GROMACS .gro file of C-alpha atoms in nm:
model
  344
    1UNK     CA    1 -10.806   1.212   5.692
    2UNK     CA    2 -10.814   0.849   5.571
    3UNK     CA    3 -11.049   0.627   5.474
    4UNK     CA    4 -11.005   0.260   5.382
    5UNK     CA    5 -11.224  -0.002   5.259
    6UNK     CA    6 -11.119  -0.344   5.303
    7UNK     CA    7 -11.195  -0.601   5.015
    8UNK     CA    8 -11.005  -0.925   5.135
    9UNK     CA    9 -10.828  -0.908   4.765
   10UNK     CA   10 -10.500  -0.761   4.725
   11UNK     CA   11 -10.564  -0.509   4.474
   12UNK     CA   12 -10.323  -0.475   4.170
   13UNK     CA   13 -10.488  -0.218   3.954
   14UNK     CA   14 -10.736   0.086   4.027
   15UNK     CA   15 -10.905   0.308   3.727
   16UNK     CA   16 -11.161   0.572   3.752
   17UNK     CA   17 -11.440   0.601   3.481
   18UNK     CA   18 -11.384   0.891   3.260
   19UNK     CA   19 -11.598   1.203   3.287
   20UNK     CA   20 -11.605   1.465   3.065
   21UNK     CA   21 -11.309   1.690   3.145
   22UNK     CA   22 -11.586   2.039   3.006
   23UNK     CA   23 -11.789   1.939   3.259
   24UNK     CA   24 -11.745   1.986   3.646
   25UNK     CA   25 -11.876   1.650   3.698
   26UNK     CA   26 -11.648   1.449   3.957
   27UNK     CA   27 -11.573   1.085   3.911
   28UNK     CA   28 -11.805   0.827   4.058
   29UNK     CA   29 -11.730   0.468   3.927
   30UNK     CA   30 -11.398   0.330   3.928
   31UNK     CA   31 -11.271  -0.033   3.863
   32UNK     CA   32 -11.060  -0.259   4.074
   33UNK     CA   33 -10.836  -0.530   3.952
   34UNK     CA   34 -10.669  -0.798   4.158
   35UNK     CA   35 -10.324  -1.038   4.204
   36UNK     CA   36 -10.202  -1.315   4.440
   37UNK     CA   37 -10.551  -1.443   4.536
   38UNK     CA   38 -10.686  -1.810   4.475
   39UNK     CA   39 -10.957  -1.616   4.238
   40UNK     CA   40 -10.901  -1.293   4.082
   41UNK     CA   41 -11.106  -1.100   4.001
   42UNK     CA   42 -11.247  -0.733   3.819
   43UNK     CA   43 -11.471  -0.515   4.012
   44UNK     CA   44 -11.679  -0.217   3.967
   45UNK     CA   45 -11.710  -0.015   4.234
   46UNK     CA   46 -11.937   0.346   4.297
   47UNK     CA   47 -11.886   0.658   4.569
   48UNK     CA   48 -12.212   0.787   4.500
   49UNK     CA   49 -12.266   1.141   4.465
   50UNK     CA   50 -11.998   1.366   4.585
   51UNK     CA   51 -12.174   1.661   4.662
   52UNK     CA   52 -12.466   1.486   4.842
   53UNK     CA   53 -12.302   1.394   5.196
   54UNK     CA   54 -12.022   1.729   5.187
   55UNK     CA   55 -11.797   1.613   5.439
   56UNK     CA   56 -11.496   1.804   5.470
   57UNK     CA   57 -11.214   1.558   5.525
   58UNK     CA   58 -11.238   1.448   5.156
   59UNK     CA   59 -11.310   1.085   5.265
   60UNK     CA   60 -11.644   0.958   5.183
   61UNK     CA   61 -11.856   0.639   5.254
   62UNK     CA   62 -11.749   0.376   5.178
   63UNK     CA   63 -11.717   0.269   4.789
   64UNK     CA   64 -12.010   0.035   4.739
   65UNK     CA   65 -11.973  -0.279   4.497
   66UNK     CA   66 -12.173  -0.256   4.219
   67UNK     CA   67 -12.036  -0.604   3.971
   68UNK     CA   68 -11.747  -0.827   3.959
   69UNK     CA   69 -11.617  -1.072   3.737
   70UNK     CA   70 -11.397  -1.361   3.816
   71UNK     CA   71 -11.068  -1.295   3.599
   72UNK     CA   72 -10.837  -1.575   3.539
   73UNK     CA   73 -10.487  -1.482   3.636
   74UNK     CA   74 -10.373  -1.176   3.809
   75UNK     CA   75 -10.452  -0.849   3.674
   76UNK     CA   76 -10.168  -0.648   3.553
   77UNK     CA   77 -10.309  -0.368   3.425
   78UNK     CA   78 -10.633  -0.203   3.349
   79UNK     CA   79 -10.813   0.040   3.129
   80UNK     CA   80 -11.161   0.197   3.077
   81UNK     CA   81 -11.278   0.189   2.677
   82UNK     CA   82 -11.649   0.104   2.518
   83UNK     CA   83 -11.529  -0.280   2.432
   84UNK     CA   84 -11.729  -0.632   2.444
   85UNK     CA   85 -11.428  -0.836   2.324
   86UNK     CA   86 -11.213  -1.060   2.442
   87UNK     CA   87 -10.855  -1.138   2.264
   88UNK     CA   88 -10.744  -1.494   2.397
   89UNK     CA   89 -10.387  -1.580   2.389
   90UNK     CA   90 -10.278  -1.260   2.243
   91UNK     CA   91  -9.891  -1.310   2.431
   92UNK     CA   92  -9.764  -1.628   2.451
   93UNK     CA   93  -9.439  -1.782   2.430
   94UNK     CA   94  -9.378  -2.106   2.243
   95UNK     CA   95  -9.513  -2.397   2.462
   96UNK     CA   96  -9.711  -2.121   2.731
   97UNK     CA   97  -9.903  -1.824   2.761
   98UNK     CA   98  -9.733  -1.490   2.888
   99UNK     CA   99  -9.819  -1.240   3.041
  100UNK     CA  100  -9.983  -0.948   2.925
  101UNK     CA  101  -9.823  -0.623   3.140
  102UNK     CA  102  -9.970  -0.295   2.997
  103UNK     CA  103 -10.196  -0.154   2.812
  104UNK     CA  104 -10.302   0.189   2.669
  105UNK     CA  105 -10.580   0.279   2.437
  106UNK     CA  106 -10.642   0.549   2.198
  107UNK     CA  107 -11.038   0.535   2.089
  108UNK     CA  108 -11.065   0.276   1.898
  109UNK     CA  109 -10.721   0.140   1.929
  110UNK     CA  110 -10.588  -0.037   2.182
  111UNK     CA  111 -10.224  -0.118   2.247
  112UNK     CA  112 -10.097  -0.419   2.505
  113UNK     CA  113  -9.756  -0.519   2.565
  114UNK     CA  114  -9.641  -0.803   2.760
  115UNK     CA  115  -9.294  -1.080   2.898
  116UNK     CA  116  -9.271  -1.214   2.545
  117UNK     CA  117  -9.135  -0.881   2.425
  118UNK     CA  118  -9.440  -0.805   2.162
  119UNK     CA  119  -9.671  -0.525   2.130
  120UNK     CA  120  -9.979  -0.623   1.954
  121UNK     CA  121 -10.234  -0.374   1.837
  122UNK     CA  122 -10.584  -0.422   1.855
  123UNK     CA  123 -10.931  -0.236   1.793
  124UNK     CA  124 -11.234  -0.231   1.972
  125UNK     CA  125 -11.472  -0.200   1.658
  126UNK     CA  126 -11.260  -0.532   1.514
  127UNK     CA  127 -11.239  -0.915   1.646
  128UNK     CA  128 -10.862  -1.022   1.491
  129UNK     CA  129 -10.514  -0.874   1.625
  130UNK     CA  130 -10.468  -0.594   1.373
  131UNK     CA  131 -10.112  -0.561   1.440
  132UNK     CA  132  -9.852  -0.735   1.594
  133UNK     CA  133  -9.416  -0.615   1.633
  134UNK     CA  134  -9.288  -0.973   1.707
  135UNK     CA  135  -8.933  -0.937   1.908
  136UNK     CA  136  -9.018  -0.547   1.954
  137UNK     CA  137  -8.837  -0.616   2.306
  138UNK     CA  138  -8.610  -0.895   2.411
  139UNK     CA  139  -8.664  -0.805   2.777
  140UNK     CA  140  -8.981  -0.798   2.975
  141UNK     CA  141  -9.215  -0.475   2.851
  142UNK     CA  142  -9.351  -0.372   3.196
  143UNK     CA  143  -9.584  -0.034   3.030
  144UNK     CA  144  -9.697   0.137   2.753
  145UNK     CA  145  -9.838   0.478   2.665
  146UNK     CA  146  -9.955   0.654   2.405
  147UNK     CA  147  -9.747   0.984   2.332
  148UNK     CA  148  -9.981   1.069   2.006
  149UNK     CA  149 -10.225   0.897   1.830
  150UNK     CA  150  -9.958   0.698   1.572
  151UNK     CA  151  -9.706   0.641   1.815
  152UNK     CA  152  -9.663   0.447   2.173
  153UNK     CA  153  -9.375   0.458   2.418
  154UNK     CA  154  -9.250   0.140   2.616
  155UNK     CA  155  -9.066   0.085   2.878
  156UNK     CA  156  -8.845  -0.214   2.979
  157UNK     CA  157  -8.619  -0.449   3.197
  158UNK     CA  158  -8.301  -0.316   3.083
  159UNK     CA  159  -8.397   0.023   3.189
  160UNK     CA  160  -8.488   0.153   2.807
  161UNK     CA  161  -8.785   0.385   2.702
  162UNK     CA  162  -8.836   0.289   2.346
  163UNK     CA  163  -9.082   0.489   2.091
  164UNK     CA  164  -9.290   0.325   1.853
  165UNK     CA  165  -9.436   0.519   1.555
  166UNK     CA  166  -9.731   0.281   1.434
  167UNK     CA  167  -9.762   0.446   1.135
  168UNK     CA  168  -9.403   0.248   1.004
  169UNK     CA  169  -9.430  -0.093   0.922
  170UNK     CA  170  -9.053  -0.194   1.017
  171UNK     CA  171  -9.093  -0.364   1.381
  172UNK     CA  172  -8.780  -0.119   1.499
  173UNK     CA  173  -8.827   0.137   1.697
  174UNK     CA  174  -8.825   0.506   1.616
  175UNK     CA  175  -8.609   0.644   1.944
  176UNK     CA  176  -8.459   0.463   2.205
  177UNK     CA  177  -8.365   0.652   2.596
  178UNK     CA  178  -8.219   0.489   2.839
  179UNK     CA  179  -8.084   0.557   3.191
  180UNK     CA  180  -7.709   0.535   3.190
  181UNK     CA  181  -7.470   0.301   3.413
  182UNK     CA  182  -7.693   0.012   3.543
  183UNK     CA  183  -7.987  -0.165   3.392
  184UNK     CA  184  -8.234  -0.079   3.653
  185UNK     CA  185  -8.552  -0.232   3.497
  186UNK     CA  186  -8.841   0.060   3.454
  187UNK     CA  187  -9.193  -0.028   3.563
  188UNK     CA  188  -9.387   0.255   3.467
  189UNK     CA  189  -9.472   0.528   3.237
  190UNK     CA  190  -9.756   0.845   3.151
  191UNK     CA  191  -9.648   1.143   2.938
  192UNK     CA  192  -9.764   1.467   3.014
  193UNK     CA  193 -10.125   1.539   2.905
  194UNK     CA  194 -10.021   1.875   2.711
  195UNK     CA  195  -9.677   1.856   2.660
  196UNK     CA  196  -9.606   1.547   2.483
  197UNK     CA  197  -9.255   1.510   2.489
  198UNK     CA  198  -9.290   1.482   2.835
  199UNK     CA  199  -9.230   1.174   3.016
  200UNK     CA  200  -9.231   1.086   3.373
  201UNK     CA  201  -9.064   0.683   3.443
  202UNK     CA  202  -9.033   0.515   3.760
  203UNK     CA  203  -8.907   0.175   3.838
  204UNK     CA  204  -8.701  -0.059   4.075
  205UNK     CA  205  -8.500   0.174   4.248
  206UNK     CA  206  -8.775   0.398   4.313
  207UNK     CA  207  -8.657   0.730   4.159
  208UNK     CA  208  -8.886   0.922   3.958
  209UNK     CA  209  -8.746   1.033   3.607
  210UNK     CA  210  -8.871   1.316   3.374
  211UNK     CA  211  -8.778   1.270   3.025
  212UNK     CA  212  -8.783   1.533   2.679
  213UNK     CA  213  -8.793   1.268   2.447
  214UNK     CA  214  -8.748   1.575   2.182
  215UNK     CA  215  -8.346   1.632   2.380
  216UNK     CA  216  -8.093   1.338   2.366
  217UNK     CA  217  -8.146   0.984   2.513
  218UNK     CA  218  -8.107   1.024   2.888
  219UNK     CA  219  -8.381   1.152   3.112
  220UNK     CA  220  -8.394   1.553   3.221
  221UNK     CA  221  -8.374   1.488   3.572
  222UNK     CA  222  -8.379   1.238   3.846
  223UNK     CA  223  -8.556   1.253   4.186
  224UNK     CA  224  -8.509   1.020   4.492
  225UNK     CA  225  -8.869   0.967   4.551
  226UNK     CA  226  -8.930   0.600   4.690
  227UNK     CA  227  -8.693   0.352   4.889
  228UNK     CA  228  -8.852   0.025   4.712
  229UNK     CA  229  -9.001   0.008   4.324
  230UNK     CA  230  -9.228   0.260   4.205
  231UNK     CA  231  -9.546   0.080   4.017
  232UNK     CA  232  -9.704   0.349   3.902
  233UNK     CA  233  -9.654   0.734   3.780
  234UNK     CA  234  -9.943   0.944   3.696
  235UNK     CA  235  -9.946   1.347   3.579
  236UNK     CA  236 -10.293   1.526   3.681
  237UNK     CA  237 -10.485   1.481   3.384
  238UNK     CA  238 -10.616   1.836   3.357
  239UNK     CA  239 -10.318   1.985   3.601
  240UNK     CA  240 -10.036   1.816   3.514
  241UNK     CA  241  -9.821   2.046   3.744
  242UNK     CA  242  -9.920   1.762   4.028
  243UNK     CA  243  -9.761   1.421   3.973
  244UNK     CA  244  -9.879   1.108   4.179
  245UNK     CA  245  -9.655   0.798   4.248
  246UNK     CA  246  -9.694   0.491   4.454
  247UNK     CA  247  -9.454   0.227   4.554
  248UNK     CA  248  -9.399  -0.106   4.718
  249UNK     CA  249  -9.209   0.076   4.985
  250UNK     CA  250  -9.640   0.139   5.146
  251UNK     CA  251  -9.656   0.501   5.011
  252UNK     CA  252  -9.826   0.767   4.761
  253UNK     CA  253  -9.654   1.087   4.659
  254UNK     CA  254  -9.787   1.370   4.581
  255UNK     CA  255  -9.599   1.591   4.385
  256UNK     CA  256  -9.613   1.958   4.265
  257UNK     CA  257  -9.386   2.210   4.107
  258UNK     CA  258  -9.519   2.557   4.128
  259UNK     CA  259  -9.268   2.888   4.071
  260UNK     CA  260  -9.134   3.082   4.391
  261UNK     CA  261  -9.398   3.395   4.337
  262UNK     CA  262  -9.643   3.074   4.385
  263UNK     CA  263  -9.501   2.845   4.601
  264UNK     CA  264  -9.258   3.068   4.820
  265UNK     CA  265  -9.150   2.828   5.096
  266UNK     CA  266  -9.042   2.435   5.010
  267UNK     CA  267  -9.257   2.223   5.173
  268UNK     CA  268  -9.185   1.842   5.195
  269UNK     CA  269  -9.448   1.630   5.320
  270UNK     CA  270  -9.355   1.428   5.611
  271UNK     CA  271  -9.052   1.142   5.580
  272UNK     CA  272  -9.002   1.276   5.247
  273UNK     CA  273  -8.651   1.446   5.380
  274UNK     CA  274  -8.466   1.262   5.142
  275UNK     CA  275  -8.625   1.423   4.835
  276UNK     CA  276  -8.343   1.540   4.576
  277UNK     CA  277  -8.322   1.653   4.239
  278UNK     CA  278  -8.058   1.585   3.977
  279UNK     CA  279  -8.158   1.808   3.722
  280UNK     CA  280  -7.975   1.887   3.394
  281UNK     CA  281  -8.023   2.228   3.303
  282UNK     CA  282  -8.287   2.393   3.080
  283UNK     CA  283  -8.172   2.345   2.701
  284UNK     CA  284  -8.012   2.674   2.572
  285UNK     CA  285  -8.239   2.862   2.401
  286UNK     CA  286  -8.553   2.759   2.566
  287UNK     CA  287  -8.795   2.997   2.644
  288UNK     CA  288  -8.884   2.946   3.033
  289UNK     CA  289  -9.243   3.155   3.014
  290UNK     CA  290  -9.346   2.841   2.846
  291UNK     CA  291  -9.146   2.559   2.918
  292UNK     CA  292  -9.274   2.307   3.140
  293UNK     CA  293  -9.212   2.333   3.526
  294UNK     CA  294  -9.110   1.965   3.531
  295UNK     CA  295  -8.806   2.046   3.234
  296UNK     CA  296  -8.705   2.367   3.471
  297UNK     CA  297  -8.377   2.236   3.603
  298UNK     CA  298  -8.265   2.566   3.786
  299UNK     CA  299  -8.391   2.538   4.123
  300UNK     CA  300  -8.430   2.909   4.126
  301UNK     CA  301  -8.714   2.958   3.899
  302UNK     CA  302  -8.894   2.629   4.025
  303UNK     CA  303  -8.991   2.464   4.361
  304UNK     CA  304  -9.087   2.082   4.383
  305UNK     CA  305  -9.306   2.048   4.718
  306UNK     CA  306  -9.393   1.652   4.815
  307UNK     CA  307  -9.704   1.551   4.990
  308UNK     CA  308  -9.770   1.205   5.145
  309UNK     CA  309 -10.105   1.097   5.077
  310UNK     CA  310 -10.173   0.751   5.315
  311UNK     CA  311 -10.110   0.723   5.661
  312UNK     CA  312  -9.770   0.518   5.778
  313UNK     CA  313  -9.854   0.204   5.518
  314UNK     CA  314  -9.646  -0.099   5.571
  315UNK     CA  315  -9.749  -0.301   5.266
  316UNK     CA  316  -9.742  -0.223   4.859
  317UNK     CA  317  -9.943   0.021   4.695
  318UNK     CA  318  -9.945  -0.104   4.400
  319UNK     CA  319 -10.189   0.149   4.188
  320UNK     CA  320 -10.345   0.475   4.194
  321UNK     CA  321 -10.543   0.708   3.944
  322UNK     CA  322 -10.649   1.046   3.995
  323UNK     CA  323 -10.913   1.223   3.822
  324UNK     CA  324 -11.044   1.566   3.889
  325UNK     CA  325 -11.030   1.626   4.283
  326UNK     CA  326 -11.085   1.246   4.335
  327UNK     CA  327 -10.789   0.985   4.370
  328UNK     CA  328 -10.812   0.604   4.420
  329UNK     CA  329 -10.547   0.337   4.535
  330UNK     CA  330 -10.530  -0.033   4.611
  331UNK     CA  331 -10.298  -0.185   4.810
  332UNK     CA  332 -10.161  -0.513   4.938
  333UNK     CA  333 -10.276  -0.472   5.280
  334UNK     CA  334 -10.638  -0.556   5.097
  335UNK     CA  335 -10.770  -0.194   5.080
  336UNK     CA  336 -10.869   0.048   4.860
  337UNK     CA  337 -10.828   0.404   4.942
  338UNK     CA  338 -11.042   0.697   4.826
  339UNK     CA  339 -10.984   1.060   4.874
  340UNK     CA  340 -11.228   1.314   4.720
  341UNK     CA  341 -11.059   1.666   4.786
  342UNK     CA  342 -10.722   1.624   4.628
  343UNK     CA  343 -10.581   1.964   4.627
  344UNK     CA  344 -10.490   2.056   4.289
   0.00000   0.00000   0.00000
């Protein structure tokens, strides 16, 4: 059930186009970015129509090239937004440019954070910098996300999930979490699309961490998920009861929760044995009807089931994205993987 297509890039970033989430419209166009090559570059890539072949493996054709653009440096992260700008220099250190790591937007804001600690706010509509928190970190900000409009969350080298609200015009930050004991540096971050205060992390150890950013300052629980760094962490963004990660360690997760009337029997996707959960338990007081599976820490009233989603990979996948039934990753071993009947 796997399909590859092989681009002779290693591929560093991988982004569908947005479709309209009222609509039952599939995704069709998604962008590639790449690292580690003599020329980098930004490509644009379509899988036609999905309902026109209807092959039932969920593997099309192969995505066909539609643009690229030579992009100086590697590409470290990637979003989709209605933008003809470009923002040179925007992190730098003294005597060099730094890198630019992450960035999030928010129509028509856009938020990038980088190794020289700043977050710098931009807008699509406007040429300048509109904003900029000099010193907001002084470690290496590896992501950002927005967790509502006025206020992004970061992530960091020492391990630290900080909260910005953009609406305050201190450069502090509004909350600080961190994971206790060692510094493991955190690589990645999305928040839950409906439940804000919900925040999934992953990083250099490879465990996945859910966060309430609303209960103390250490994450909810902590799952053994990878055996190298996780890169990226993604909730469904219309079913967020399915999580996605990917790793350097060559694999993608797939993860559910679903209740035991749903989900009777645990099922653990193959090599995924080690799967564990260190969950606190739900707050007192918290009503479970609503609460989110992911913050259910009795085991009783909520099953986590893990699906791997490649064949046996030996090098990095470094990013995925998954929109509607359709998911995309790109890989170190120079391929880009598409599967078109995700079941969620």
């Amino acid at each position: 059930m796997e399909s590859a297509k092989y681009v002779s890039l290693k591929i560093s970033k991988t982004r569908w186009r947005p479709v309209s989430h009222s609509s039952l419209q599939q995704p069709d166009i998604f962008a590639t970015g790449s690292w580690d090559n003599e020329d980098n570059k930004v490509s644009v890539w379509s899988i036609g129509d999905p309902g026109s072949l209807g092959l039932e493996d969920g593997f099309e054709g192969d995505p066909q090239l539609i643009c690229e653009h030579k992009h100086d440096g590697d590409v470290l992260d990637l979003q989709t937004v209605s933008v003809s700008q470009q923002w040179p220099r925007a992190h730098r250190y003294p005597c060099d440019d730094a890198p630019g790591t992450g960035v999030a937007c928010s129509s028509p804001e856009i938020v990038t954070v980088g190794e020289d600690g700043r977050i710098i706010v931009f807008r699509a509509d406007h040429e300048g910098v509109v904003r900029v928190i000099e010193n907001a970190d002084s470690s290496t900000l590896h992501a950002v996300t927005y967790l509502r409009t006025t206020e992004v969350l970061t992530v960091n080298s020492f391990g630290q999930l900080k909260l910005w609200d953009l609406r305050q015009q201190n450069n502090s930050p509004s909350q600080v979490l961190s994971l206790s004991g060692d510094r493991v540096p955190l690589y990645c971050v999305d928040r839950h699309p409906n439940q804000q205060h919900i925040v999934a992390t992953g990083g250099q150890d490879g465990m996945l961490c859910v966060w309430d950013v609303r209960q103390g300052s250490m994450p909810f629980s902590l799952m053994e998920a990878h055996s190298a760094e996780m890169w990226e962490v993604h909730f469904h963004p219309t079913n967020p009861d399915h999580l996605f990660t990917c790793s350097e360690d060559g694999s993608l997760l797939h993860w559910e929760t679903a209740s035991p009337s749903e989900r009777p029997s645990f099922l653990q996707g193959g090599g995924s044995s080690s799967m564990t959960s260190r969950s606190a338990m739900a707050p007192a007081g918290g009503n479970q009807s609503i609460m989110s599976a992911w913050l259910c820490g009795d085991p009783s009233k909520s099953r986590l089931e893990t699906t791997h989603m490649l064949p046996s990979q030996t090098l990095s996948v470094n990013s995925l994205d998954v929109l509607g039934q359709c998911l995309v990753c790109g890989t170190d071993g120079e391929a880009i993987f598409v599967n078109r009947q995700v079941p969620v």
